[in-house]
Amino acid sequence: MVRPLEGKIALVTGGSRGIGRAVAERLAADGALVAVHYGKNRQAAVETVSSITAQGGTAFAVGADLAAKDGVKTLFAALDDELKARTGASQFDILVNNAGIAPFANFADTTEAILDEIYAVNVKSVFFVAQEASKRLRDGGRVVNVSSVVARTPSPDLIAYSALKAVINNLTQSLAVVLGARSITVNAVAPGAIDTDMAAALVKDPAIAEHLKSQQALKRIGQPEDIADAVGFLASLDARWVTGQTVYVSGGAALTI
Ligand code: NAD
């Protein structure tokens, strides 16, 4: 069987669980060597790597707290070391900027500390991970940023998160132009509610889950693989003419008022 990403190398931030894990598994199933980044939970990343290996894929774990001051430097130092040991070079092909946090806080309850942490992980690290990655991405590479439907239709209970996810859509457009001359595409996927630790308080509550489903065209709760398959497409050669786009992968959430 021909695997479309054979010979490619991918970095998935926050690849140890949730959407990131599903993305790491999908890209590995497509033939890529996957760097599974984790923040604090090395064990979760090791489990993801083991699961990929058990299915015939190749992967390794790299750790770095992206909220920390030198988190991006730590990530790329570890990635460079691993890639040089495995391939003799630090180049790679696919970046999936997935790591993120979503603390529930309405306008009145959003403190400076909450906003700063969301900014650090969901915006600042995405920006500088992309900047470091751009020095290493081969021509024809792929960047996929993980945004959210709340970038377009904000949630007042996630007010800072919503506003800062909108930054990702905007950044995706600029980066598509900046990197386009090298045939590197840059897109975002915007999930709706997905059944992960992040959204557990919503999707595990039967009443809230019913409400979420009622607001979607497709009446079920999204799974990490629903996002991973869209990322798999955007990372593939088939998506070569798609760039600067935010693809809403949400089962049709909040399409009408
Ligand atoms: P999750 O909480 O299961 O996973 C988040 C990942 O981010 C983890 O792997 C974690 O290690 C990593 N991370 C968090 N803080 C970090 C830090 N300081 N340093 C390094 N890594 C850190 O959540 P998820 O649902 O899988 O979310 C993945 C992405 O999808 C996020 O960007 C999130 O905003 C986005 N998203 C999720 C949903 C949803 O409903 N689950 C909806 C829309 C968008």
PDB file of C-alpha atoms and ligand atoms in Angstrom:
ATOM      1  CA  MET A   1       0.000   0.000   0.000  1.00  0.00           C
ATOM      2  CA  VAL A   2       1.317   3.446  -0.916  1.00  0.00           C
ATOM      3  CA  ARG A   3       1.399   5.733   2.090  1.00  0.00           C
ATOM      4  CA  PRO A   4       1.011   9.367   0.968  1.00  0.00           C
ATOM      5  CA  LEU A   5       3.373  10.864   3.555  1.00  0.00           C
ATOM      6  CA  GLU A   6       6.145   8.259   3.213  1.00  0.00           C
ATOM      7  CA  GLY A   7       9.492  10.035   3.657  1.00  0.00           C
ATOM      8  CA  LYS A   8       7.920  13.091   5.295  1.00  0.00           C
ATOM      9  CA  ILE A   9       8.572  14.267   8.843  1.00  0.00           C
ATOM     10  CA  ALA A  10       5.917  15.971  10.979  1.00  0.00           C
ATOM     11  CA  LEU A  11       5.913  17.842  14.277  1.00  0.00           C
ATOM     12  CA  VAL A  12       2.612  17.820  16.182  1.00  0.00           C
ATOM     13  CA  THR A  13       2.539  20.100  19.214  1.00  0.00           C
ATOM     14  CA  GLY A  14       0.425  18.766  22.054  1.00  0.00           C
ATOM     15  CA  GLY A  15       0.484  15.419  20.269  1.00  0.00           C
ATOM     16  CA  SER A  16       0.283  13.348  23.421  1.00  0.00           C
ATOM     17  CA  ARG A  17      -3.498  13.397  23.874  1.00  0.00           C
ATOM     18  CA  GLY A  18      -6.813  14.548  22.447  1.00  0.00           C
ATOM     19  CA  ILE A  19      -6.861  16.033  18.961  1.00  0.00           C
ATOM     20  CA  GLY A  20      -3.063  16.153  18.785  1.00  0.00           C
ATOM     21  CA  ARG A  21      -2.770  12.435  19.468  1.00  0.00           C
ATOM     22  CA  ALA A  22      -5.304  11.609  16.752  1.00  0.00           C
ATOM     23  CA  VAL A  23      -3.412  13.882  14.338  1.00  0.00           C
ATOM     24  CA  ALA A  24      -0.081  12.246  15.222  1.00  0.00           C
ATOM     25  CA  GLU A  25      -1.609   8.787  14.659  1.00  0.00           C
ATOM     26  CA  ARG A  26      -3.183   9.828  11.345  1.00  0.00           C
ATOM     27  CA  LEU A  27       0.028  11.362   9.959  1.00  0.00           C
ATOM     28  CA  ALA A  28       2.024   8.324  11.085  1.00  0.00           C
ATOM     29  CA  ALA A  29      -0.526   5.994   9.454  1.00  0.00           C
ATOM     30  CA  ASP A  30       0.010   8.003   6.269  1.00  0.00           C
ATOM     31  CA  GLY A  31       3.729   7.215   6.497  1.00  0.00           C
ATOM     32  CA  ALA A  32       5.260  10.267   8.202  1.00  0.00           C
ATOM     33  CA  LEU A  33       7.862  10.077  10.958  1.00  0.00           C
ATOM     34  CA  VAL A  34       6.089  12.026  13.709  1.00  0.00           C
ATOM     35  CA  ALA A  35       7.586  14.099  16.518  1.00  0.00           C
ATOM     36  CA  VAL A  36       4.987  13.870  19.269  1.00  0.00           C
ATOM     37  CA  HIS A  37       5.394  16.982  21.382  1.00  0.00           C
ATOM     38  CA  TYR A  38       4.105  17.056  24.962  1.00  0.00           C
ATOM     39  CA  GLY A  39       4.011  19.751  27.634  1.00  0.00           C
ATOM     40  CA  LYS A  40       4.378  18.012  30.985  1.00  0.00           C
ATOM     41  CA  ASN A  41       3.050  14.470  30.635  1.00  0.00           C
ATOM     42  CA  ARG A  42       5.878  12.455  29.102  1.00  0.00           C
ATOM     43  CA  GLN A  43       4.065   9.190  29.851  1.00  0.00           C
ATOM     44  CA  ALA A  44       1.115  10.219  27.635  1.00  0.00           C
ATOM     45  CA  ALA A  45       3.509  11.030  24.790  1.00  0.00           C
ATOM     46  CA  VAL A  46       5.303   7.698  25.233  1.00  0.00           C
ATOM     47  CA  GLU A  47       1.919   5.932  25.030  1.00  0.00           C
ATOM     48  CA  THR A  48       1.104   7.776  21.797  1.00  0.00           C
ATOM     49  CA  VAL A  49       4.480   6.800  20.356  1.00  0.00           C
ATOM     50  CA  SER A  50       3.906   3.162  21.417  1.00  0.00           C
ATOM     51  CA  SER A  51       0.471   3.134  19.812  1.00  0.00           C
ATOM     52  CA  ILE A  52       1.931   4.502  16.565  1.00  0.00           C
ATOM     53  CA  THR A  53       4.766   1.984  16.626  1.00  0.00           C
ATOM     54  CA  ALA A  54       2.358  -0.880  17.299  1.00  0.00           C
ATOM     55  CA  GLN A  55       0.488   0.067  14.134  1.00  0.00           C
ATOM     56  CA  GLY A  56       3.674   0.023  12.049  1.00  0.00           C
ATOM     57  CA  GLY A  57       4.407   3.755  12.156  1.00  0.00           C
ATOM     58  CA  THR A  58       7.423   5.699  13.387  1.00  0.00           C
ATOM     59  CA  ALA A  59       7.411   8.425  16.029  1.00  0.00           C
ATOM     60  CA  PHE A  60       9.333   9.865  18.950  1.00  0.00           C
ATOM     61  CA  ALA A  61       8.471  12.163  21.867  1.00  0.00           C
ATOM     62  CA  VAL A  62       9.798  15.683  22.476  1.00  0.00           C
ATOM     63  CA  GLY A  63       8.918  17.666  25.594  1.00  0.00           C
ATOM     64  CA  ALA A  64       8.700  21.415  26.223  1.00  0.00           C
ATOM     65  CA  ASP A  65       6.379  23.588  28.276  1.00  0.00           C
ATOM     66  CA  LEU A  66       5.168  26.146  25.746  1.00  0.00           C
ATOM     67  CA  ALA A  67       3.977  28.471  28.520  1.00  0.00           C
ATOM     68  CA  ALA A  68       7.567  28.754  29.776  1.00  0.00           C
ATOM     69  CA  LYS A  69       9.825  31.588  28.678  1.00  0.00           C
ATOM     70  CA  ASP A  70      12.211  29.432  26.649  1.00  0.00           C
ATOM     71  CA  GLY A  71       9.677  26.745  25.787  1.00  0.00           C
ATOM     72  CA  VAL A  72       9.970  27.120  22.020  1.00  0.00           C
ATOM     73  CA  LYS A  73      13.790  27.047  22.191  1.00  0.00           C
ATOM     74  CA  THR A  74      13.631  23.921  24.358  1.00  0.00           C
ATOM     75  CA  LEU A  75      11.288  22.255  21.869  1.00  0.00           C
ATOM     76  CA  PHE A  76      13.488  22.930  18.843  1.00  0.00           C
ATOM     77  CA  ALA A  77      16.714  22.010  20.658  1.00  0.00           C
ATOM     78  CA  ALA A  78      15.186  18.605  21.459  1.00  0.00           C
ATOM     79  CA  LEU A  79      13.696  18.236  17.984  1.00  0.00           C
ATOM     80  CA  ASP A  80      16.971  19.164  16.254  1.00  0.00           C
ATOM     81  CA  ASP A  81      18.880  16.614  18.332  1.00  0.00           C
ATOM     82  CA  GLU A  82      16.422  13.822  17.558  1.00  0.00           C
ATOM     83  CA  LEU A  83      16.145  14.615  13.869  1.00  0.00           C
ATOM     84  CA  LYS A  84      19.920  14.916  13.429  1.00  0.00           C
ATOM     85  CA  ALA A  85      20.383  11.565  15.157  1.00  0.00           C
ATOM     86  CA  ARG A  86      17.716   9.937  12.956  1.00  0.00           C
ATOM     87  CA  THR A  87      18.194  11.675   9.610  1.00  0.00           C
ATOM     88  CA  GLY A  88      21.448  13.651   9.813  1.00  0.00           C
ATOM     89  CA  ALA A  89      19.602  16.965   9.405  1.00  0.00           C
ATOM     90  CA  SER A  90      17.021  19.087  11.250  1.00  0.00           C
ATOM     91  CA  GLN A  91      14.693  19.631   8.286  1.00  0.00           C
ATOM     92  CA  PHE A  92      11.117  18.491   8.391  1.00  0.00           C
ATOM     93  CA  ASP A  93       7.949  18.835   6.295  1.00  0.00           C
ATOM     94  CA  ILE A  94       4.778  19.281   8.325  1.00  0.00           C
ATOM     95  CA  LEU A  95       4.024  21.417  11.373  1.00  0.00           C
ATOM     96  CA  VAL A  96       0.740  21.007  13.211  1.00  0.00           C
ATOM     97  CA  ASN A  97       0.372  23.792  15.782  1.00  0.00           C
ATOM     98  CA  ASN A  98      -2.153  22.051  18.006  1.00  0.00           C
ATOM     99  CA  ALA A  99      -1.181  22.611  21.673  1.00  0.00           C
ATOM    100  CA  GLY A 100      -3.651  24.829  23.459  1.00  0.00           C
ATOM    101  CA  ILE A 101      -5.535  25.573  26.648  1.00  0.00           C
ATOM    102  CA  ALA A 102      -9.113  26.728  27.170  1.00  0.00           C
ATOM    103  CA  PRO A 103      -9.801  27.822  30.734  1.00  0.00           C
ATOM    104  CA  PHE A 104     -13.470  28.702  31.177  1.00  0.00           C
ATOM    105  CA  ALA A 105     -13.694  32.378  32.169  1.00  0.00           C
ATOM    106  CA  ASN A 106     -16.314  34.976  31.309  1.00  0.00           C
ATOM    107  CA  PHE A 107     -15.539  38.697  30.936  1.00  0.00           C
ATOM    108  CA  ALA A 108     -15.828  39.503  34.659  1.00  0.00           C
ATOM    109  CA  ASP A 109     -13.780  36.488  35.741  1.00  0.00           C
ATOM    110  CA  THR A 110     -10.924  36.778  33.246  1.00  0.00           C
ATOM    111  CA  THR A 111      -7.865  37.838  35.216  1.00  0.00           C
ATOM    112  CA  GLU A 112      -4.614  39.112  33.753  1.00  0.00           C
ATOM    113  CA  ALA A 113      -2.991  35.794  34.687  1.00  0.00           C
ATOM    114  CA  ILE A 114      -5.641  33.795  32.799  1.00  0.00           C
ATOM    115  CA  LEU A 115      -5.379  35.976  29.712  1.00  0.00           C
ATOM    116  CA  ASP A 116      -1.564  35.909  29.801  1.00  0.00           C
ATOM    117  CA  GLU A 117      -1.486  32.110  29.962  1.00  0.00           C
ATOM    118  CA  ILE A 118      -3.936  31.675  27.092  1.00  0.00           C
ATOM    119  CA  TYR A 119      -1.917  34.194  25.082  1.00  0.00           C
ATOM    120  CA  ALA A 120       1.375  32.432  25.888  1.00  0.00           C
ATOM    121  CA  VAL A 121       0.235  28.955  24.852  1.00  0.00           C
ATOM    122  CA  ASN A 122      -2.396  29.640  22.176  1.00  0.00           C
ATOM    123  CA  VAL A 123      -0.831  32.615  20.382  1.00  0.00           C
ATOM    124  CA  LYS A 124       2.766  33.411  21.303  1.00  0.00           C
ATOM    125  CA  SER A 125       3.985  29.835  21.124  1.00  0.00           C
ATOM    126  CA  VAL A 126       2.098  29.241  17.852  1.00  0.00           C
ATOM    127  CA  PHE A 127       3.818  32.303  16.365  1.00  0.00           C
ATOM    128  CA  PHE A 128       7.333  31.359  17.465  1.00  0.00           C
ATOM    129  CA  VAL A 129       6.931  27.630  16.803  1.00  0.00           C
ATOM    130  CA  ALA A 130       5.940  28.605  13.254  1.00  0.00           C
ATOM    131  CA  GLN A 131       8.922  30.985  13.034  1.00  0.00           C
ATOM    132  CA  GLU A 132      11.412  28.319  14.172  1.00  0.00           C
ATOM    133  CA  ALA A 133       9.726  25.694  12.009  1.00  0.00           C
ATOM    134  CA  SER A 134       9.945  27.945   8.953  1.00  0.00           C
ATOM    135  CA  LYS A 135      13.753  27.803   9.190  1.00  0.00           C
ATOM    136  CA  ARG A 136      13.604  24.007   9.014  1.00  0.00           C
ATOM    137  CA  LEU A 137      10.590  23.252   6.796  1.00  0.00           C
ATOM    138  CA  ARG A 138      11.473  21.918   3.381  1.00  0.00           C
ATOM    139  CA  ASP A 139       9.997  23.603   0.307  1.00  0.00           C
ATOM    140  CA  GLY A 140       6.541  22.183  -0.380  1.00  0.00           C
ATOM    141  CA  GLY A 141       5.943  21.801   3.358  1.00  0.00           C
ATOM    142  CA  ARG A 142       2.731  22.174   5.305  1.00  0.00           C
ATOM    143  CA  VAL A 143       1.637  24.178   8.334  1.00  0.00           C
ATOM    144  CA  VAL A 144      -1.724  23.476   9.945  1.00  0.00           C
ATOM    145  CA  ASN A 145      -2.815  25.616  12.892  1.00  0.00           C
ATOM    146  CA  VAL A 146      -5.606  24.440  15.158  1.00  0.00           C
ATOM    147  CA  SER A 147      -8.126  27.233  15.618  1.00  0.00           C
ATOM    148  CA  SER A 148     -11.741  26.900  16.818  1.00  0.00           C
ATOM    149  CA  VAL A 149     -15.280  27.732  15.727  1.00  0.00           C
ATOM    150  CA  VAL A 150     -15.303  30.277  18.553  1.00  0.00           C
ATOM    151  CA  ALA A 151     -12.872  32.371  16.497  1.00  0.00           C
ATOM    152  CA  ARG A 152     -15.884  33.125  14.255  1.00  0.00           C
ATOM    153  CA  THR A 153     -18.756  32.743  16.725  1.00  0.00           C
ATOM    154  CA  PRO A 154     -17.316  33.609  20.150  1.00  0.00           C
ATOM    155  CA  SER A 155     -18.356  32.009  23.406  1.00  0.00           C
ATOM    156  CA  PRO A 156     -18.788  34.560  26.232  1.00  0.00           C
ATOM    157  CA  ASP A 157     -17.708  31.819  28.678  1.00  0.00           C
ATOM    158  CA  LEU A 158     -14.435  31.522  26.788  1.00  0.00           C
ATOM    159  CA  ILE A 159     -14.100  35.192  25.973  1.00  0.00           C
ATOM    160  CA  ALA A 160     -10.310  35.543  25.890  1.00  0.00           C
ATOM    161  CA  TYR A 161      -9.856  32.104  24.292  1.00  0.00           C
ATOM    162  CA  SER A 162     -12.338  33.011  21.559  1.00  0.00           C
ATOM    163  CA  ALA A 163     -10.683  36.347  20.784  1.00  0.00           C
ATOM    164  CA  LEU A 164      -7.208  34.814  20.742  1.00  0.00           C
ATOM    165  CA  LYS A 165      -8.266  31.958  18.446  1.00  0.00           C
ATOM    166  CA  ALA A 166      -9.348  34.660  15.980  1.00  0.00           C
ATOM    167  CA  VAL A 167      -5.691  35.743  15.962  1.00  0.00           C
ATOM    168  CA  ILE A 168      -4.784  32.291  14.647  1.00  0.00           C
ATOM    169  CA  ASN A 169      -7.048  32.659  11.605  1.00  0.00           C
ATOM    170  CA  ASN A 170      -5.487  36.037  10.835  1.00  0.00           C
ATOM    171  CA  LEU A 171      -1.955  34.738  11.352  1.00  0.00           C
ATOM    172  CA  THR A 172      -2.714  31.775   9.083  1.00  0.00           C
ATOM    173  CA  GLN A 173      -3.426  34.184   6.212  1.00  0.00           C
ATOM    174  CA  SER A 174      -0.195  36.148   6.720  1.00  0.00           C
ATOM    175  CA  LEU A 175       1.942  33.042   7.036  1.00  0.00           C
ATOM    176  CA  ALA A 176       0.414  31.614   3.868  1.00  0.00           C
ATOM    177  CA  VAL A 177       1.717  34.672   2.004  1.00  0.00           C
ATOM    178  CA  VAL A 178       5.096  34.705   3.759  1.00  0.00           C
ATOM    179  CA  LEU A 179       5.793  31.015   3.093  1.00  0.00           C
ATOM    180  CA  GLY A 180       3.939  30.643  -0.189  1.00  0.00           C
ATOM    181  CA  ALA A 181       6.978  31.442  -2.346  1.00  0.00           C
ATOM    182  CA  ARG A 182       8.490  28.219  -1.028  1.00  0.00           C
ATOM    183  CA  SER A 183       5.329  26.266  -1.903  1.00  0.00           C
ATOM    184  CA  ILE A 184       4.629  25.814   1.788  1.00  0.00           C
ATOM    185  CA  THR A 185       0.889  25.921   2.464  1.00  0.00           C
ATOM    186  CA  VAL A 186      -0.488  27.310   5.722  1.00  0.00           C
ATOM    187  CA  ASN A 187      -4.045  26.559   6.781  1.00  0.00           C
ATOM    188  CA  ALA A 188      -6.092  26.339   9.940  1.00  0.00           C
ATOM    189  CA  VAL A 189      -8.688  23.835  11.043  1.00  0.00           C
ATOM    190  CA  ALA A 190     -11.431  25.159  13.296  1.00  0.00           C
ATOM    191  CA  PRO A 191     -13.084  22.399  15.335  1.00  0.00           C
ATOM    192  CA  GLY A 192     -16.372  22.690  17.169  1.00  0.00           C
ATOM    193  CA  ALA A 193     -16.786  20.829  20.454  1.00  0.00           C
ATOM    194  CA  ILE A 194     -14.660  17.683  20.354  1.00  0.00           C
ATOM    195  CA  ASP A 195     -14.667  14.863  22.863  1.00  0.00           C
ATOM    196  CA  THR A 196     -11.310  15.486  24.585  1.00  0.00           C
ATOM    197  CA  ASP A 197     -10.116  16.420  28.076  1.00  0.00           C
ATOM    198  CA  MET A 198     -10.412  20.089  27.101  1.00  0.00           C
ATOM    199  CA  ALA A 199     -14.138  19.898  26.410  1.00  0.00           C
ATOM    200  CA  ALA A 200     -14.976  17.163  28.935  1.00  0.00           C
ATOM    201  CA  ALA A 201     -17.043  19.512  31.106  1.00  0.00           C
ATOM    202  CA  LEU A 202     -19.261  20.169  28.068  1.00  0.00           C
ATOM    203  CA  VAL A 203     -19.459  16.914  26.162  1.00  0.00           C
ATOM    204  CA  LYS A 204     -19.737  14.649  29.227  1.00  0.00           C
ATOM    205  CA  ASP A 205     -22.718  16.636  30.550  1.00  0.00           C
ATOM    206  CA  PRO A 206     -25.785  15.095  28.855  1.00  0.00           C
ATOM    207  CA  ALA A 207     -27.797  18.357  28.820  1.00  0.00           C
ATOM    208  CA  ILE A 208     -24.935  20.436  27.412  1.00  0.00           C
ATOM    209  CA  ALA A 209     -24.064  17.705  24.912  1.00  0.00           C
ATOM    210  CA  GLU A 210     -27.681  17.704  23.660  1.00  0.00           C
ATOM    211  CA  HIS A 211     -27.578  21.496  23.335  1.00  0.00           C
ATOM    212  CA  LEU A 212     -24.300  21.338  21.392  1.00  0.00           C
ATOM    213  CA  LYS A 213     -25.734  18.702  19.048  1.00  0.00           C
ATOM    214  CA  SER A 214     -28.870  20.776  18.502  1.00  0.00           C
ATOM    215  CA  GLN A 215     -26.665  23.653  17.298  1.00  0.00           C
ATOM    216  CA  GLN A 216     -24.917  21.488  14.694  1.00  0.00           C
ATOM    217  CA  ALA A 217     -26.032  20.420  11.245  1.00  0.00           C
ATOM    218  CA  LEU A 218     -24.622  16.946  11.910  1.00  0.00           C
ATOM    219  CA  LYS A 219     -26.187  15.748  15.151  1.00  0.00           C
ATOM    220  CA  ARG A 220     -23.356  14.182  17.088  1.00  0.00           C
ATOM    221  CA  ILE A 221     -20.364  15.208  19.169  1.00  0.00           C
ATOM    222  CA  GLY A 222     -17.132  15.441  17.206  1.00  0.00           C
ATOM    223  CA  GLN A 223     -14.304  13.005  17.838  1.00  0.00           C
ATOM    224  CA  PRO A 224     -10.553  13.732  17.619  1.00  0.00           C
ATOM    225  CA  GLU A 225     -10.353  11.602  14.447  1.00  0.00           C
ATOM    226  CA  ASP A 226     -12.853  13.941  12.736  1.00  0.00           C
ATOM    227  CA  ILE A 227     -10.247  16.684  13.038  1.00  0.00           C
ATOM    228  CA  ALA A 228      -7.268  14.445  12.352  1.00  0.00           C
ATOM    229  CA  ASP A 229      -8.695  13.372   8.990  1.00  0.00           C
ATOM    230  CA  ALA A 230      -9.084  17.009   7.912  1.00  0.00           C
ATOM    231  CA  VAL A 231      -5.524  17.717   9.020  1.00  0.00           C
ATOM    232  CA  GLY A 232      -4.413  14.617   7.117  1.00  0.00           C
ATOM    233  CA  PHE A 233      -5.919  16.094   3.964  1.00  0.00           C
ATOM    234  CA  LEU A 234      -4.360  19.547   4.495  1.00  0.00           C
ATOM    235  CA  ALA A 235      -0.981  17.879   5.120  1.00  0.00           C
ATOM    236  CA  SER A 236      -1.215  15.864   1.920  1.00  0.00           C
ATOM    237  CA  LEU A 237      -0.197  16.592  -1.657  1.00  0.00           C
ATOM    238  CA  ASP A 238      -3.905  16.674  -2.545  1.00  0.00           C
ATOM    239  CA  ALA A 239      -4.199  19.993  -0.636  1.00  0.00           C
ATOM    240  CA  ARG A 240      -1.373  21.637  -2.606  1.00  0.00           C
ATOM    241  CA  TRP A 241      -3.618  24.474  -3.907  1.00  0.00           C
ATOM    242  CA  VAL A 242      -5.286  25.235  -0.574  1.00  0.00           C
ATOM    243  CA  THR A 243      -3.562  27.906   1.493  1.00  0.00           C
ATOM    244  CA  GLY A 244      -4.430  30.733   3.864  1.00  0.00           C
ATOM    245  CA  GLN A 245      -7.768  29.101   4.678  1.00  0.00           C
ATOM    246  CA  THR A 246      -9.542  28.325   7.905  1.00  0.00           C
ATOM    247  CA  VAL A 247     -11.464  25.111   7.394  1.00  0.00           C
ATOM    248  CA  TYR A 248     -14.374  24.743   9.824  1.00  0.00           C
ATOM    249  CA  VAL A 249     -14.393  21.097  10.858  1.00  0.00           C
ATOM    250  CA  SER A 250     -17.314  21.227  13.209  1.00  0.00           C
ATOM    251  CA  GLY A 251     -20.203  19.115  11.961  1.00  0.00           C
ATOM    252  CA  GLY A 252     -21.704  22.402  10.819  1.00  0.00           C
ATOM    253  CA  ALA A 253     -21.753  24.219  14.175  1.00  0.00           C
ATOM    254  CA  ALA A 254     -23.561  27.568  14.423  1.00  0.00           C
ATOM    255  CA  LEU A 255     -24.157  27.842  10.659  1.00  0.00           C
ATOM    256  CA  THR A 256     -27.381  29.820  11.050  1.00  0.00           C
ATOM    257  CA  ILE A 257     -28.854  32.118  13.690  1.00  0.00           C
TER     258      ILE A 257
HETATM  259  P1  NAD B   1      -6.442  18.624  25.265  1.00  0.00           P
HETATM  260  O1  NAD B   1      -6.531  19.399  26.526  1.00  0.00           O
HETATM  261  O2  NAD B   1      -6.841  17.204  25.250  1.00  0.00           O
HETATM  262  O3  NAD B   1      -4.971  18.703  24.663  1.00  0.00           O
HETATM  263  C1  NAD B   1      -4.251  19.891  24.675  1.00  0.00           C
HETATM  264  C2  NAD B   1      -2.821  19.601  24.286  1.00  0.00           C
HETATM  265  O4  NAD B   1      -2.081  20.821  24.415  1.00  0.00           O
HETATM  266  C3  NAD B   1      -2.178  18.574  25.211  1.00  0.00           C
HETATM  267  O5  NAD B   1      -1.431  17.661  24.456  1.00  0.00           O
HETATM  268  C4  NAD B   1      -1.270  19.404  26.088  1.00  0.00           C
HETATM  269  O6  NAD B   1      -0.098  18.726  26.480  1.00  0.00           O
HETATM  270  C5  NAD B   1      -0.924  20.585  25.183  1.00  0.00           C
HETATM  271  N1  NAD B   1      -0.575  21.738  25.988  1.00  0.00           N
HETATM  272  C6  NAD B   1      -1.407  22.464  26.783  1.00  0.00           C
HETATM  273  N2  NAD B   1      -0.677  23.395  27.454  1.00  0.00           N
HETATM  274  C7  NAD B   1       0.610  23.242  27.077  1.00  0.00           C
HETATM  275  C8  NAD B   1       1.827  23.876  27.427  1.00  0.00           C
HETATM  276  N3  NAD B   1       1.882  24.859  28.342  1.00  0.00           N
HETATM  277  N4  NAD B   1       2.966  23.454  26.850  1.00  0.00           N
HETATM  278  C9  NAD B   1       2.945  22.457  25.951  1.00  0.00           C
HETATM  279  N5  NAD B   1       1.841  21.802  25.580  1.00  0.00           N
HETATM  280  C10 NAD B   1       0.684  22.191  26.144  1.00  0.00           C
HETATM  281  O7  NAD B   1      -7.281  19.471  24.222  1.00  0.00           O
HETATM  282  P2  NAD B   1      -7.695  19.231  22.704  1.00  0.00           P
HETATM  283  O8  NAD B   1      -9.150  19.335  22.660  1.00  0.00           O
HETATM  284  O9  NAD B   1      -7.022  18.046  22.135  1.00  0.00           O
HETATM  285  O10 NAD B   1      -7.114  20.577  22.053  1.00  0.00           O
HETATM  286  C11 NAD B   1      -6.186  20.594  20.992  1.00  0.00           C
HETATM  287  C12 NAD B   1      -6.380  21.876  20.207  1.00  0.00           C
HETATM  288  O11 NAD B   1      -7.697  21.911  19.674  1.00  0.00           O
HETATM  289  C13 NAD B   1      -6.232  23.153  21.032  1.00  0.00           C
HETATM  290  O12 NAD B   1      -5.546  24.129  20.290  1.00  0.00           O
HETATM  291  C14 NAD B   1      -7.669  23.582  21.253  1.00  0.00           C
HETATM  292  O13 NAD B   1      -7.787  24.968  21.491  1.00  0.00           O
HETATM  293  C15 NAD B   1      -8.304  23.144  19.964  1.00  0.00           C
HETATM  294  N6  NAD B   1      -9.755  22.974  20.015  1.00  0.00           N
HETATM  295  C16 NAD B   1     -10.319  22.041  20.806  1.00  0.00           C
HETATM  296  C17 NAD B   1     -11.711  21.913  20.822  1.00  0.00           C
HETATM  297  C18 NAD B   1     -12.415  20.909  21.690  1.00  0.00           C
HETATM  298  O14 NAD B   1     -13.644  20.992  21.814  1.00  0.00           O
HETATM  299  N7  NAD B   1     -11.756  19.944  22.280  1.00  0.00           N
HETATM  300  C19 NAD B   1     -12.496  22.741  20.018  1.00  0.00           C
HETATM  301  C20 NAD B   1     -11.886  23.678  19.217  1.00  0.00           C
HETATM  302  C21 NAD B   1     -10.501  23.787  19.218  1.00  0.00           C
END
